[in-house]
GROMACS .gro file of C-alpha atoms in nm:
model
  189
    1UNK     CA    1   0.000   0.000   0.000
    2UNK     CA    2   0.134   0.341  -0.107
    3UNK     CA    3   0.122   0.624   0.118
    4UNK     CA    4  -0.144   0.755  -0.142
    5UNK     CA    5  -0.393   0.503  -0.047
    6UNK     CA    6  -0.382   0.593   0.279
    7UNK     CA    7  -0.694   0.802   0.405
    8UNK     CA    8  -0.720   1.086   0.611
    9UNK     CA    9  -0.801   0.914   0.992
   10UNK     CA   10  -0.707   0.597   0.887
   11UNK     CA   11  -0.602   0.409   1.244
   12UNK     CA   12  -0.276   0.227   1.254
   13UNK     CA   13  -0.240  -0.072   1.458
   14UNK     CA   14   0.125  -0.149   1.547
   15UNK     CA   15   0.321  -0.470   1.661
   16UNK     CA   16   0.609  -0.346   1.876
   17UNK     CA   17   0.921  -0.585   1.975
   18UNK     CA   18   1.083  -0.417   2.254
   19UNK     CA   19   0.979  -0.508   2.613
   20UNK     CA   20   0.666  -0.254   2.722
   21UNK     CA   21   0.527  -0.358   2.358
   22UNK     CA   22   0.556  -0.753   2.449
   23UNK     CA   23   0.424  -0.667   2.806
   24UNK     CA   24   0.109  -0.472   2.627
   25UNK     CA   25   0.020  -0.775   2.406
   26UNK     CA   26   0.083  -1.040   2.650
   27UNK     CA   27  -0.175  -0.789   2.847
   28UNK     CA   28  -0.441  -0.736   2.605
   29UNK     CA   29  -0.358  -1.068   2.463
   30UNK     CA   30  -0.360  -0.896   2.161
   31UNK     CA   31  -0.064  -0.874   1.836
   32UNK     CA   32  -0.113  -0.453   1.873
   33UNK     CA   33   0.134  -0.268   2.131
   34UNK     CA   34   0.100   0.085   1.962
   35UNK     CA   35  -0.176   0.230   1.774
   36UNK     CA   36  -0.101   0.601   1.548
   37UNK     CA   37  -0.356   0.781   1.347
   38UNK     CA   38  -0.327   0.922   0.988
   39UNK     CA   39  -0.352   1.299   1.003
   40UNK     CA   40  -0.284   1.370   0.637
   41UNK     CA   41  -0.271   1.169   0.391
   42UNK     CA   42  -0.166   1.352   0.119
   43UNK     CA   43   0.149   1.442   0.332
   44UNK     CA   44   0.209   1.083   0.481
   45UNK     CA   45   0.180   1.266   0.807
   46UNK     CA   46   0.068   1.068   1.141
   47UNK     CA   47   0.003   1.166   1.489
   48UNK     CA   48   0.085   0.927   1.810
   49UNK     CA   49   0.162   0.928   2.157
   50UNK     CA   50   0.512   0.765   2.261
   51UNK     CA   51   0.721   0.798   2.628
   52UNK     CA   52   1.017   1.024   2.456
   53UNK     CA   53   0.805   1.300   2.355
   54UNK     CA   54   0.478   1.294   2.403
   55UNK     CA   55   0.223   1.377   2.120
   56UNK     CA   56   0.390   1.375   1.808
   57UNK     CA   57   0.379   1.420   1.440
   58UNK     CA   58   0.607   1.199   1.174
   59UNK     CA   59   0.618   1.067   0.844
   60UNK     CA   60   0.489   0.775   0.769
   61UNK     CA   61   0.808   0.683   0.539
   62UNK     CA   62   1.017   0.750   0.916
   63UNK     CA   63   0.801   0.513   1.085
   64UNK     CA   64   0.989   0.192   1.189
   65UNK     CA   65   0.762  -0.061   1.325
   66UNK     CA   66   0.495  -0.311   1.127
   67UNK     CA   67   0.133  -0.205   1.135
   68UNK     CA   68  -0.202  -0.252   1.048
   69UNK     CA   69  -0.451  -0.014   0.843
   70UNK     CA   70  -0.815   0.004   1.014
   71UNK     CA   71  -1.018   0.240   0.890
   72UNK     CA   72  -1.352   0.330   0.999
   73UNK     CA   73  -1.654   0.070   0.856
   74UNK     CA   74  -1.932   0.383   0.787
   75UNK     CA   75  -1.709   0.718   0.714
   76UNK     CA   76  -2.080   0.896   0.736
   77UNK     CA   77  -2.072   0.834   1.130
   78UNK     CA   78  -1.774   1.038   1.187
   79UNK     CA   79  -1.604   1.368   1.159
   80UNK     CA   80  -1.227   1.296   0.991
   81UNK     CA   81  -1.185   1.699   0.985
   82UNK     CA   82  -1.285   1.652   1.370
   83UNK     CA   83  -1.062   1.423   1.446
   84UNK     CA   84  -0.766   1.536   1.247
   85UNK     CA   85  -0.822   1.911   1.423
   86UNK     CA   86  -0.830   1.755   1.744
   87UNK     CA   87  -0.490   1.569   1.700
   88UNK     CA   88  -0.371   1.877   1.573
   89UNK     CA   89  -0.506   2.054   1.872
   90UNK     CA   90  -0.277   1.799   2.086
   91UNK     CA   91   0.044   1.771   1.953
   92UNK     CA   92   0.324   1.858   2.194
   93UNK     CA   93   0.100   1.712   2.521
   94UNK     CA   94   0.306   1.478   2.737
   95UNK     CA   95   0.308   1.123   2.761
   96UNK     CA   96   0.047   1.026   3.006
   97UNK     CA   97   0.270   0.785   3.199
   98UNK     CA   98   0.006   0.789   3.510
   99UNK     CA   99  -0.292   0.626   3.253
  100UNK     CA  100  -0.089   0.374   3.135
  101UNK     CA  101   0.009   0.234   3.472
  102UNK     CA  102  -0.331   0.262   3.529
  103UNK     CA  103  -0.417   0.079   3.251
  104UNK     CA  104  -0.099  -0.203   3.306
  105UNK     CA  105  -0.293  -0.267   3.619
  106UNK     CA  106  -0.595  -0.317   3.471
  107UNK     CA  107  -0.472  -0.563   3.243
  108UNK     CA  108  -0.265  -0.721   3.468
  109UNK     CA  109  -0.583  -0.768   3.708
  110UNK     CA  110  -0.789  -0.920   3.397
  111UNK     CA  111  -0.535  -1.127   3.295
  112UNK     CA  112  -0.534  -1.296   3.658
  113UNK     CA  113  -0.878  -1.290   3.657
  114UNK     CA  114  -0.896  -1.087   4.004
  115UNK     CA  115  -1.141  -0.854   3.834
  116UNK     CA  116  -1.432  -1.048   3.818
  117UNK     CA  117  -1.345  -1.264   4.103
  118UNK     CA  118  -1.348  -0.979   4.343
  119UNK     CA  119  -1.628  -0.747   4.154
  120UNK     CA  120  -1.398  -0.532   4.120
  121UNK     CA  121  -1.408  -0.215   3.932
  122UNK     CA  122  -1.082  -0.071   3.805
  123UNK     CA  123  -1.190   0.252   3.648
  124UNK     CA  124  -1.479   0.516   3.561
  125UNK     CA  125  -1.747   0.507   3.322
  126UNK     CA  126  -1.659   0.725   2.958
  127UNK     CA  127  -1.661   1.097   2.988
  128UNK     CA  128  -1.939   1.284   2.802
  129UNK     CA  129  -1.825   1.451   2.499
  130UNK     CA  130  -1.783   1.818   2.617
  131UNK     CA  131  -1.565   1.914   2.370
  132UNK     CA  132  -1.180   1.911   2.311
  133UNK     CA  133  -0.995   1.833   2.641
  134UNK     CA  134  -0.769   2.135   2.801
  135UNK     CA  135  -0.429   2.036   2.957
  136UNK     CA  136  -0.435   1.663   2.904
  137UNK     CA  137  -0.147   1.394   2.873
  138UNK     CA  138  -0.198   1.103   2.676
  139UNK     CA  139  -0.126   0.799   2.575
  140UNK     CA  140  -0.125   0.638   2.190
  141UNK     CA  141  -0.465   0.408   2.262
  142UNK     CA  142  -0.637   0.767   2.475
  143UNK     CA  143  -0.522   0.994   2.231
  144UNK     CA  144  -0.671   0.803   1.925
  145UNK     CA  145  -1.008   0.707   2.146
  146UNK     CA  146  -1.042   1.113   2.241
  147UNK     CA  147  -0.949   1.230   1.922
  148UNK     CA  148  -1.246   1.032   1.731
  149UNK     CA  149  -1.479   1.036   2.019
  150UNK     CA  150  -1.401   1.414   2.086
  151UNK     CA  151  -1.321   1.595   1.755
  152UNK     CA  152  -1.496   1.308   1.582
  153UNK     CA  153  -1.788   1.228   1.723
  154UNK     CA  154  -1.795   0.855   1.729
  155UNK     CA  155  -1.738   0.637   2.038
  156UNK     CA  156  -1.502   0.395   1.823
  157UNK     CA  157  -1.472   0.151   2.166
  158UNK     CA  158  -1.853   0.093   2.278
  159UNK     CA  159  -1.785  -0.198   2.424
  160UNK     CA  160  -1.517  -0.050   2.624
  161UNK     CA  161  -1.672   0.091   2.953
  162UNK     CA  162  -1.410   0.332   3.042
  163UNK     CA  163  -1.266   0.499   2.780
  164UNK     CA  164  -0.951   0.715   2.964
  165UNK     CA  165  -0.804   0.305   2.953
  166UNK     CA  166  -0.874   0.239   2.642
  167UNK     CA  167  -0.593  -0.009   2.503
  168UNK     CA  168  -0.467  -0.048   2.099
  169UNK     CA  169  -0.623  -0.437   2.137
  170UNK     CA  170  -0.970  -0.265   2.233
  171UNK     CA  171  -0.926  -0.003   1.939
  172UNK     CA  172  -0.864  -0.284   1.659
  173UNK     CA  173  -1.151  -0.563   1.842
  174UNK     CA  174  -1.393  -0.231   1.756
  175UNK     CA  175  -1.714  -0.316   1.592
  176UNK     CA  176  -1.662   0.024   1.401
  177UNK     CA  177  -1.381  -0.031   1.211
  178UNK     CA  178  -1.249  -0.260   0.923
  179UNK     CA  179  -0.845  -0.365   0.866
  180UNK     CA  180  -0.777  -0.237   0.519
  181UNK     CA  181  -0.415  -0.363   0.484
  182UNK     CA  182  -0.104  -0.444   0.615
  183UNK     CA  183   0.265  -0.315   0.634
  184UNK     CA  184   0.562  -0.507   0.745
  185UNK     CA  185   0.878  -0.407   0.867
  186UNK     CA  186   1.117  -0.587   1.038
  187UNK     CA  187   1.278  -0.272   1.250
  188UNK     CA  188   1.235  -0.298   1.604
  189UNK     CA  189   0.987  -0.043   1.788
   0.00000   0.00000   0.00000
């Protein structure tokens, strides 16, 4: 797939090698560690969350890990220009290193099975959409949830209850979206 046939919004799903990404798929039980969303096609431009610095914009020809291309199943349920303005709106945030413990735990409980065991509940129910978010940190999974549920309009995890944990497995398990195609590279993430 050619940058070209890349659309504006488009999600990418990403397999990461390194040790947090193996530790977020053993998690999830999932093949996605990372998840990045296509600001601009035309340019090849993509906006993601990562630990060394924050909210960020690259090219897609500068990105070094294998993904997936998910793209939203009914484009008439969604605002792209929303979305795209909101990750826009974001770029520079921090890293929101306190959500993804946050969310490591919640995993971690699940994955023991303490969660329902206990009746335990790790986490809040979705925010309402209020419009864009002031002074936020995020991480890849929260920044692509906000930015379509937020500048988009569409709740792309419904079946997630609390969307501030939202994880890249819950993002590509969506009812709402479709893969489109693949991309493999063998550089380490």
């Amino acid at each position: 797939m050619e940058k070209n046939e890349l659309q504006n919004g488009d999600i990418l799903l990403c397999t990461g090698t390194d040790l947090i990404a193996r530790l977020i798929r053993w998690g999830t039980g999932s093949d996605y560690s990372h998840v990045a969303v296509v600001a601009s096609a035309k340019l090849g431009l993509i906006i993601e969350a990562v630990p060394k610095g924050g909210v960020r914009a690259i090219h897609i020809d500068n990105y070094k890990t294998s993904y997936v291309i998910f793209r939203v199943l009914d484009p008439s349920k969604v605002n792209i220009i929303g979305v795209v303005g909101y990750l826009l709106q974001m770029l520079a945030r921090a890293y929101d290193f306190k959500s993804v413990i946050k969310l490591g735990w919640k995993m971690f409980l699940r994955k023991i099975r303490l969660i329902k065991l206990l009746g335990l509940k790790v986490s809040g129910q979705k925010q309402s959409a209020n419009g864009l978010q002031k002074q936020e940190d995020y991480f890849c999974s929260e920044l692509c949830y906000k930015a379509f549920y937020f500048g988009g309009g569409l709740d792309i995890v419904p079946n997630v209850e609390d969307g501030e944990t939202t994880s890249p497995a819950d993002i590509a398990n969506s009812p709402l979206i479709k893969r489109v195609h693949s991309i493999d590279r063998l550089v380490k993430f």
